[in-house]
PDB file of C-alpha atoms in Angstrom:
ATOM      1  CA  MET A   1     187.844  78.615 -83.817  1.00 47.00           C
ATOM      2  CA  GLY A   2     187.370  77.101 -80.174  1.00 61.00           C
ATOM      3  CA  ILE A   3     185.816  73.984 -78.796  1.00 81.00           C
ATOM      4  CA  ILE A   4     182.558  72.894 -80.621  1.00 89.00           C
ATOM      5  CA  SER A   5     179.658  72.161 -78.156  1.00 93.00           C
ATOM      6  CA  VAL A   6     178.157  68.660 -78.024  1.00 93.00           C
ATOM      7  CA  GLU A   7     174.960  70.158 -79.456  1.00 95.00           C
ATOM      8  CA  ASN A   8     176.259  71.876 -82.187  1.00 96.00           C
ATOM      9  CA  THR A   9     178.754  68.870 -83.251  1.00 96.00           C
ATOM     10  CA  ASP A  10     175.408  66.886 -83.374  1.00 96.00           C
ATOM     11  CA  ARG A  11     173.829  69.734 -85.590  1.00 97.00           C
ATOM     12  CA  LEU A  12     176.977  69.752 -87.904  1.00 98.00           C
ATOM     13  CA  TYR A  13     176.673  65.825 -88.322  1.00 97.00           C
ATOM     14  CA  TRP A  14     173.143  65.959 -89.113  1.00 98.00           C
ATOM     15  CA  LEU A  15     173.464  69.168 -91.625  1.00 98.00           C
ATOM     16  CA  GLY A  16     175.692  66.860 -93.309  1.00 98.00           C
ATOM     17  CA  ARG A  17     173.345  64.019 -93.487  1.00 98.00           C
ATOM     18  CA  TYR A  18     169.978  65.991 -94.306  1.00 98.00           C
ATOM     19  CA  SER A  19     171.879  67.886 -97.001  1.00 98.00           C
ATOM     20  CA  GLU A  20     173.242  64.751 -98.691  1.00 97.00           C
ATOM     21  CA  ARG A  21     169.619  62.824 -98.094  1.00 96.00           C
ATOM     22  CA  VAL A  22     168.014  65.830-100.226  1.00 97.00           C
ATOM     23  CA  TYR A  23     170.459  65.945-102.938  1.00 96.00           C
ATOM     24  CA  THR A  24     170.361  61.934-103.638  1.00 91.00           C
ATOM     25  CA  THR A  25     166.818  61.753-102.969  1.00 89.00           C
ATOM     26  CA  ILE A  26     165.905  64.609-105.681  1.00 91.00           C
ATOM     27  CA  ARG A  27     168.354  62.904-108.281  1.00 86.00           C
ATOM     28  CA  LEU A  28     166.451  59.360-107.694  1.00 79.00           C
ATOM     29  CA  PHE A  29     162.959  61.325-107.763  1.00 76.00           C
ATOM     30  CA  SER A  30     164.174  62.837-111.050  1.00 75.00           C
ATOM     31  CA  ASP A  31     165.001  59.597-112.586  1.00 69.00           C
ATOM     32  CA  SER A  32     161.909  58.046-111.647  1.00 64.00           C
ATOM     33  CA  PHE A  33     159.475  60.795-112.447  1.00 63.00           C
ATOM     34  CA  ASP A  34     158.876  59.905-116.091  1.00 59.00           C
ATOM     35  CA  GLU A  35     158.243  56.500-115.398  1.00 59.00           C
ATOM     36  CA  MET A  36     155.609  57.148-112.736  1.00 56.00           C
ATOM     37  CA  ILE A  37     154.204  59.753-115.300  1.00 52.00           C
ATOM     38  CA  ASP A  38     154.152  57.718-118.371  1.00 55.00           C
ATOM     39  CA  SER A  39     154.441  54.135-117.982  1.00 50.00           C
ATOM     40  CA  TYR A  40     154.491  52.264-114.825  1.00 51.00           C
ATOM     41  CA  LEU A  41     151.728  54.288-112.359  1.00 53.00           C
ATOM     42  CA  ASP A  42     152.650  52.240-109.480  1.00 65.00           C
ATOM     43  CA  SER A  43     156.186  52.810-109.593  1.00 73.00           C
ATOM     44  CA  TYR A  44     156.420  54.969-106.584  1.00 80.00           C
ATOM     45  CA  GLU A  45     155.454  51.841-104.419  1.00 83.00           C
ATOM     46  CA  VAL A  46     159.039  50.394-105.831  1.00 78.00           C
ATOM     47  CA  PHE A  47     160.738  53.604-104.867  1.00 79.00           C
ATOM     48  CA  CYS A  48     159.582  53.582-101.427  1.00 85.00           C
ATOM     49  CA  LYS A  49     160.360  50.232-100.785  1.00 84.00           C
ATOM     50  CA  ARG A  50     164.031  50.856-102.081  1.00 79.00           C
ATOM     51  CA  LEU A  51     164.366  53.739 -99.547  1.00 83.00           C
ATOM     52  CA  ASP A  52     162.722  51.789 -96.770  1.00 86.00           C
ATOM     53  CA  ILE A  53     160.172  54.494 -96.071  1.00 91.00           C
ATOM     54  CA  PRO A  54     156.339  54.055 -95.305  1.00 93.00           C
ATOM     55  CA  ASN A  55     154.174  54.049 -98.393  1.00 92.00           C
ATOM     56  CA  ILE A  56     151.491  56.423 -97.317  1.00 93.00           C
ATOM     57  CA  TYR A  57     150.603  57.540-100.653  1.00 90.00           C
ATOM     58  CA  THR A  58     147.489  56.645-102.678  1.00 88.00           C
ATOM     59  CA  SER A  59     148.473  57.433-106.418  1.00 83.00           C
ATOM     60  CA  SER A  60     151.361  58.399-108.350  1.00 79.00           C
ATOM     61  CA  ALA A  61     150.210  62.010-108.183  1.00 80.00           C
ATOM     62  CA  ASN A  62     149.829  61.979-104.568  1.00 88.00           C
ATOM     63  CA  PHE A  63     153.157  60.626-104.268  1.00 86.00           C
ATOM     64  CA  ILE A  64     154.724  63.072-106.460  1.00 83.00           C
ATOM     65  CA  GLU A  65     153.006  65.920-104.318  1.00 88.00           C
ATOM     66  CA  ARG A  66     153.436  64.675-100.984  1.00 92.00           C
ATOM     67  CA  TYR A  67     156.851  63.198-101.197  1.00 91.00           C
ATOM     68  CA  CYS A  68     158.549  66.334-102.659  1.00 91.00           C
ATOM     69  CA  PHE A  69     156.665  69.053-100.842  1.00 94.00           C
ATOM     70  CA  ASP A  70     154.455  67.820 -97.792  1.00 95.00           C
ATOM     71  CA  SER A  71     156.039  69.491 -94.680  1.00 94.00           C
ATOM     72  CA  GLU A  72     153.765  66.997 -92.760  1.00 95.00           C
ATOM     73  CA  ASP A  73     155.438  64.038 -94.053  1.00 95.00           C
ATOM     74  CA  PRO A  74     158.749  63.531 -92.140  1.00 95.00           C
ATOM     75  CA  ASN A  75     160.160  61.477 -95.087  1.00 94.00           C
ATOM     76  CA  SER A  76     159.633  64.195 -97.845  1.00 95.00           C
ATOM     77  CA  ILE A  77     162.280  66.017 -99.372  1.00 95.00           C
ATOM     78  CA  TYR A  78     160.864  68.963 -98.072  1.00 97.00           C
ATOM     79  CA  SER A  79     160.895  68.160 -94.543  1.00 97.00           C
ATOM     80  CA  ASN A  80     164.563  67.030 -94.951  1.00 97.00           C
ATOM     81  CA  LEU A  81     165.820  70.312 -96.490  1.00 98.00           C
ATOM     82  CA  THR A  82     163.894  72.241 -93.765  1.00 98.00           C
ATOM     83  CA  ARG A  83     165.680  69.981 -91.005  1.00 98.00           C
ATOM     84  CA  ALA A  84     168.990  71.044 -92.894  1.00 98.00           C
ATOM     85  CA  TYR A  85     168.023  74.596 -93.213  1.00 97.00           C
ATOM     86  CA  ASP A  86     167.087  74.872 -89.278  1.00 97.00           C
ATOM     87  CA  ASN A  87     170.444  73.203 -88.474  1.00 97.00           C
ATOM     88  CA  CYS A  88     172.243  76.021 -90.685  1.00 96.00           C
ATOM     89  CA  ILE A  89     170.545  78.963 -88.995  1.00 96.00           C
ATOM     90  CA  THR A  90     171.813  77.549 -85.548  1.00 97.00           C
ATOM     91  CA  LEU A  91     175.058  76.821 -86.946  1.00 97.00           C
ATOM     92  CA  ARG A  92     175.526  80.391 -88.345  1.00 95.00           C
ATOM     93  CA  GLU A  93     178.609  81.218 -86.006  1.00 93.00           C
ATOM     94  CA  GLU A  94     180.266  78.031 -86.984  1.00 94.00           C
ATOM     95  CA  ILE A  95     179.914  77.742 -90.576  1.00 96.00           C
ATOM     96  CA  GLY A  96     179.526  81.425 -91.776  1.00 95.00           C
ATOM     97  CA  SER A  97     176.675  83.313 -93.266  1.00 95.00           C
ATOM     98  CA  GLU A  98     177.879  82.625 -96.931  1.00 95.00           C
ATOM     99  CA  CYS A  99     177.141  78.600 -96.317  1.00 96.00           C
ATOM    100  CA  VAL A 100     173.902  79.529 -94.517  1.00 97.00           C
ATOM    101  CA  SER A 101     172.826  81.302 -97.824  1.00 97.00           C
ATOM    102  CA  TYR A 102     173.118  78.483-100.187  1.00 97.00           C
ATOM    103  CA  ILE A 103     170.844  76.307 -97.956  1.00 98.00           C
ATOM    104  CA  GLN A 104     168.753  79.273 -97.962  1.00 97.00           C
ATOM    105  CA  LEU A 105     168.534  79.614-101.605  1.00 97.00           C
ATOM    106  CA  ALA A 106     167.638  75.839-101.688  1.00 97.00           C
ATOM    107  CA  MET A 107     164.707  76.362 -99.366  1.00 97.00           C
ATOM    108  CA  TYR A 108     163.596  79.342-101.716  1.00 97.00           C
ATOM    109  CA  ASP A 109     163.781  76.859-105.026  1.00 96.00           C
ATOM    110  CA  MET A 110     162.233  74.423-103.263  1.00 96.00           C
ATOM    111  CA  ASN A 111     159.119  76.548-102.363  1.00 95.00           C
ATOM    112  CA  ARG A 112     159.071  77.735-105.928  1.00 94.00           C
ATOM    113  CA  ALA A 113     159.048  74.148-107.326  1.00 93.00           C
ATOM    114  CA  ARG A 114     155.812  73.543-104.999  1.00 90.00           C
ATOM    115  CA  VAL A 115     153.980  76.227-107.084  1.00 90.00           C
ATOM    116  CA  SER A 116     155.700  75.333-110.517  1.00 89.00           C
ATOM    117  CA  GLU A 117     154.189  73.563-113.473  1.00 86.00           C
ATOM    118  CA  ALA A 118     157.677  72.316-114.037  1.00 84.00           C
ATOM    119  CA  PRO A 119     158.835  71.255-110.732  1.00 86.00           C
ATOM    120  CA  LEU A 120     161.898  69.244-111.753  1.00 86.00           C
ATOM    121  CA  ILE A 121     163.602  72.558-113.160  1.00 88.00           C
ATOM    122  CA  GLU A 122     163.295  74.141-109.863  1.00 90.00           C
ATOM    123  CA  LEU A 123     164.311  70.764-107.727  1.00 92.00           C
ATOM    124  CA  GLN A 124     167.503  70.913-110.129  1.00 93.00           C
ATOM    125  CA  LYS A 125     168.280  74.462-108.644  1.00 95.00           C
ATOM    126  CA  VAL A 126     167.847  72.928-105.303  1.00 96.00           C
ATOM    127  CA  VAL A 127     170.419  70.415-106.205  1.00 96.00           C
ATOM    128  CA  ASP A 128     172.919  73.151-107.571  1.00 97.00           C
ATOM    129  CA  ASN A 129     172.648  74.989-104.367  1.00 97.00           C
ATOM    130  CA  ILE A 130     173.318  72.008-102.226  1.00 97.00           C
ATOM    131  CA  LEU A 131     176.491  71.360-104.653  1.00 97.00           C
ATOM    132  CA  ALA A 132     177.565  75.038-104.077  1.00 97.00           C
ATOM    133  CA  PHE A 133     176.884  74.661-100.137  1.00 98.00           C
ATOM    134  CA  TRP A 134     179.323  71.863-100.246  1.00 97.00           C
ATOM    135  CA  GLY A 135     181.876  73.564-102.347  1.00 96.00           C
ATOM    136  CA  ILE A 136     181.563  76.977 -99.980  1.00 96.00           C
ATOM    137  CA  VAL A 137     182.282  74.535 -96.751  1.00 96.00           C
ATOM    138  CA  ASP A 138     185.570  73.780 -98.300  1.00 94.00           C
ATOM    139  CA  ASP A 139     186.214  77.186 -99.352  1.00 95.00           C
ATOM    140  CA  SER A 140     185.369  79.471 -96.313  1.00 94.00           C
ATOM    141  CA  ILE A 141     185.176  77.251 -93.294  1.00 95.00           C
ATOM    142  CA  ASP A 142     188.478  77.596 -91.493  1.00 93.00           C
ATOM    143  CA  SER A 143     187.848  74.776 -88.888  1.00 94.00           C
ATOM    144  CA  GLU A 144     189.173  71.606 -90.371  1.00 95.00           C
ATOM    145  CA  ASN A 145     187.004  69.819 -87.264  1.00 95.00           C
ATOM    146  CA  VAL A 146     183.856  71.708 -88.559  1.00 96.00           C
ATOM    147  CA  ARG A 147     184.296  70.749 -92.200  1.00 96.00           C
ATOM    148  CA  ASN A 148     185.188  67.320 -91.406  1.00 97.00           C
ATOM    149  CA  ILE A 149     182.178  66.835 -89.261  1.00 97.00           C
ATOM    150  CA  ILE A 150     179.809  67.903 -91.944  1.00 98.00           C
ATOM    151  CA  LYS A 151     181.603  65.475 -94.522  1.00 97.00           C
ATOM    152  CA  VAL A 152     181.276  62.725 -92.270  1.00 97.00           C
ATOM    153  CA  GLY A 153     177.648  63.089 -91.907  1.00 97.00           C
ATOM    154  CA  LYS A 154     177.457  63.369 -95.629  1.00 97.00           C
ATOM    155  CA  ARG A 155     179.413  60.089 -96.396  1.00 96.00           C
ATOM    156  CA  ILE A 156     177.625  58.167 -93.631  1.00 97.00           C
ATOM    157  CA  GLU A 157     174.248  59.212 -95.163  1.00 96.00           C
ATOM    158  CA  ARG A 158     175.603  58.430 -98.645  1.00 95.00           C
ATOM    159  CA  LEU A 159     176.683  54.978 -97.605  1.00 95.00           C
ATOM    160  CA  ASP A 160     173.058  54.334 -95.682  1.00 94.00           C
ATOM    161  CA  LEU A 161     171.211  55.301 -98.982  1.00 92.00           C
ATOM    162  CA  TYR A 162     173.474  53.565-101.518  1.00 91.00           C
ATOM    163  CA  ALA A 163     173.285  50.382 -99.175  1.00 92.00           C
ATOM    164  CA  ARG A 164     169.476  50.581 -99.261  1.00 89.00           C
ATOM    165  CA  LEU A 165     169.490  51.076-102.995  1.00 83.00           C
ATOM    166  CA  HIS A 166     171.857  48.010-103.660  1.00 86.00           C
ATOM    167  CA  LEU A 167     174.447  50.003-105.541  1.00 84.00           C
ATOM    168  CA  ASP A 168     177.545  48.240-106.954  1.00 85.00           C
ATOM    169  CA  ALA A 169     180.496  47.387-104.892  1.00 87.00           C
ATOM    170  CA  GLU A 170     182.734  49.864-106.272  1.00 90.00           C
ATOM    171  CA  LYS A 171     180.846  52.679-105.229  1.00 90.00           C
ATOM    172  CA  MET A 172     180.208  51.475-101.754  1.00 91.00           C
ATOM    173  CA  GLU A 173     183.729  50.718-101.439  1.00 93.00           C
ATOM    174  CA  ARG A 174     184.864  54.265-102.499  1.00 94.00           C
ATOM    175  CA  GLU A 175     182.526  55.848 -99.950  1.00 94.00           C
ATOM    176  CA  VAL A 176     183.836  53.527 -97.164  1.00 95.00           C
ATOM    177  CA  ASP A 177     187.356  54.403 -97.924  1.00 95.00           C
ATOM    178  CA  ARG A 178     186.521  58.193 -98.018  1.00 94.00           C
ATOM    179  CA  LEU A 179     184.724  57.851 -94.582  1.00 95.00           C
ATOM    180  CA  VAL A 180     187.833  55.745 -93.011  1.00 94.00           C
ATOM    181  CA  GLY A 181     189.803  58.436 -94.138  1.00 94.00           C
ATOM    182  CA  ARG A 182     187.811  61.321 -92.624  1.00 95.00           C
ATOM    183  CA  ILE A 183     186.168  60.554 -89.458  1.00 96.00           C
ATOM    184  CA  PRO A 184     189.556  60.132 -87.387  1.00 95.00           C
ATOM    185  CA  ARG A 185     190.186  64.094 -88.272  1.00 94.00           C
ATOM    186  CA  THR A 186     187.039  65.044 -86.345  1.00 95.00           C
ATOM    187  CA  CYS A 187     186.362  65.126 -82.289  1.00 93.00           C
ATOM    188  CA  LEU A 188     183.340  62.358 -83.184  1.00 95.00           C
ATOM    189  CA  LYS A 189     183.391  59.522 -80.971  1.00 94.00           C
ATOM    190  CA  TYR A 190     183.209  56.453 -83.373  1.00 95.00           C
ATOM    191  CA  ARG A 191     183.475  52.665 -83.364  1.00 94.00           C
ATOM    192  CA  LYS A 192     186.610  51.478 -85.076  1.00 93.00           C
ATOM    193  CA  GLU A 193     185.344  48.022 -85.283  1.00 94.00           C
ATOM    194  CA  ALA A 194     182.299  49.224 -87.238  1.00 93.00           C
ATOM    195  CA  LEU A 195     184.889  50.758 -89.916  1.00 93.00           C
ATOM    196  CA  SER A 196     186.777  47.720 -90.116  1.00 93.00           C
ATOM    197  CA  ARG A 197     183.453  45.857 -90.405  1.00 95.00           C
ATOM    198  CA  LEU A 198     182.417  47.947 -93.289  1.00 95.00           C
ATOM    199  CA  LYS A 199     185.545  47.447 -95.117  1.00 93.00           C
ATOM    200  CA  GLU A 200     185.069  43.613 -95.071  1.00 95.00           C
ATOM    201  CA  LEU A 201     181.461  43.802 -96.353  1.00 95.00           C
ATOM    202  CA  VAL A 202     182.081  46.144 -99.166  1.00 94.00           C
ATOM    203  CA  GLU A 203     184.805  44.056-100.241  1.00 93.00           C
ATOM    204  CA  ALA A 204     183.068  40.547 -99.839  1.00 93.00           C
ATOM    205  CA  SER A 205     182.219  38.754-102.898  1.00 90.00           C
ATOM    206  CA  GLU A 206     178.769  38.932-102.333  1.00 92.00           C
ATOM    207  CA  ILE A 207     177.326  42.147-100.687  1.00 92.00           C
ATOM    208  CA  ASP A 208     175.272  41.864 -97.529  1.00 94.00           C
ATOM    209  CA  TYR A 209     173.727  45.233 -97.951  1.00 93.00           C
ATOM    210  CA  TYR A 210     171.358  44.727 -94.783  1.00 92.00           C
ATOM    211  CA  SER A 211     174.577  44.557 -92.752  1.00 95.00           C
ATOM    212  CA  ILE A 212     175.969  47.420 -94.285  1.00 95.00           C
ATOM    213  CA  VAL A 213     172.966  49.469 -93.200  1.00 93.00           C
ATOM    214  CA  LYS A 214     173.181  48.112 -89.607  1.00 93.00           C
ATOM    215  CA  GLU A 215     177.004  49.033 -89.384  1.00 94.00           C
ATOM    216  CA  VAL A 216     176.508  52.499 -90.964  1.00 94.00           C
ATOM    217  CA  GLU A 217     174.061  53.318 -88.463  1.00 91.00           C
ATOM    218  CA  SER A 218     176.016  52.083 -85.529  1.00 92.00           C
ATOM    219  CA  ILE A 219     179.547  53.730 -86.111  1.00 95.00           C
ATOM    220  CA  LEU A 220     178.901  56.507 -83.818  1.00 94.00           C
ATOM    221  CA  GLU A 221     178.770  55.948 -80.374  1.00 84.00           C
ATOM    222  CA  GLU A 222     175.950  57.196 -78.157  1.00 72.00           C
TER     223      GLU A 222
END
């Protein structure tokens, strides 16, 4: 495969980020669903605060419906999956129809979840199809650069989310190590000092999560 255009490099990177965002936020939502329904009715406010998204929701029921399925809410799972799908369609030549098909299947399952009386079951199918997408990326894409750009987007998004969620240092350090080993194998222009700073931050005795988010979002050069 030849040289990738700047536009498609950006789309591959964001395909990795959006697919990871959908995967992780569905898992978080599923973990919080029973609590929102059965015990702590305002727990969606905590959820929004953890992910640093505006709380535009009026109740737990409103949050469950809109955060999952509202196409007009830019922070919804549905909106992020739509962005991943749009990038996939544009990148069909770079990633192949088989990769596209798994994100397409995830969209089908998301639309089924919108009308389902048991949305968590269909949302789990979305997660399964994203996992299958990542697997087929490794199996069917010949270009190492294409594969690695998607994976860099995935790692950067995961680090960003993990830092916002204040996850433990071991998980953060594992993701930083993976990113450090992956990003030099791409055509992406990145700030080496940001990677070094991330290593220092995740290995510190006290984790500065705010600084990690800041460094993660500044890794790539404009």
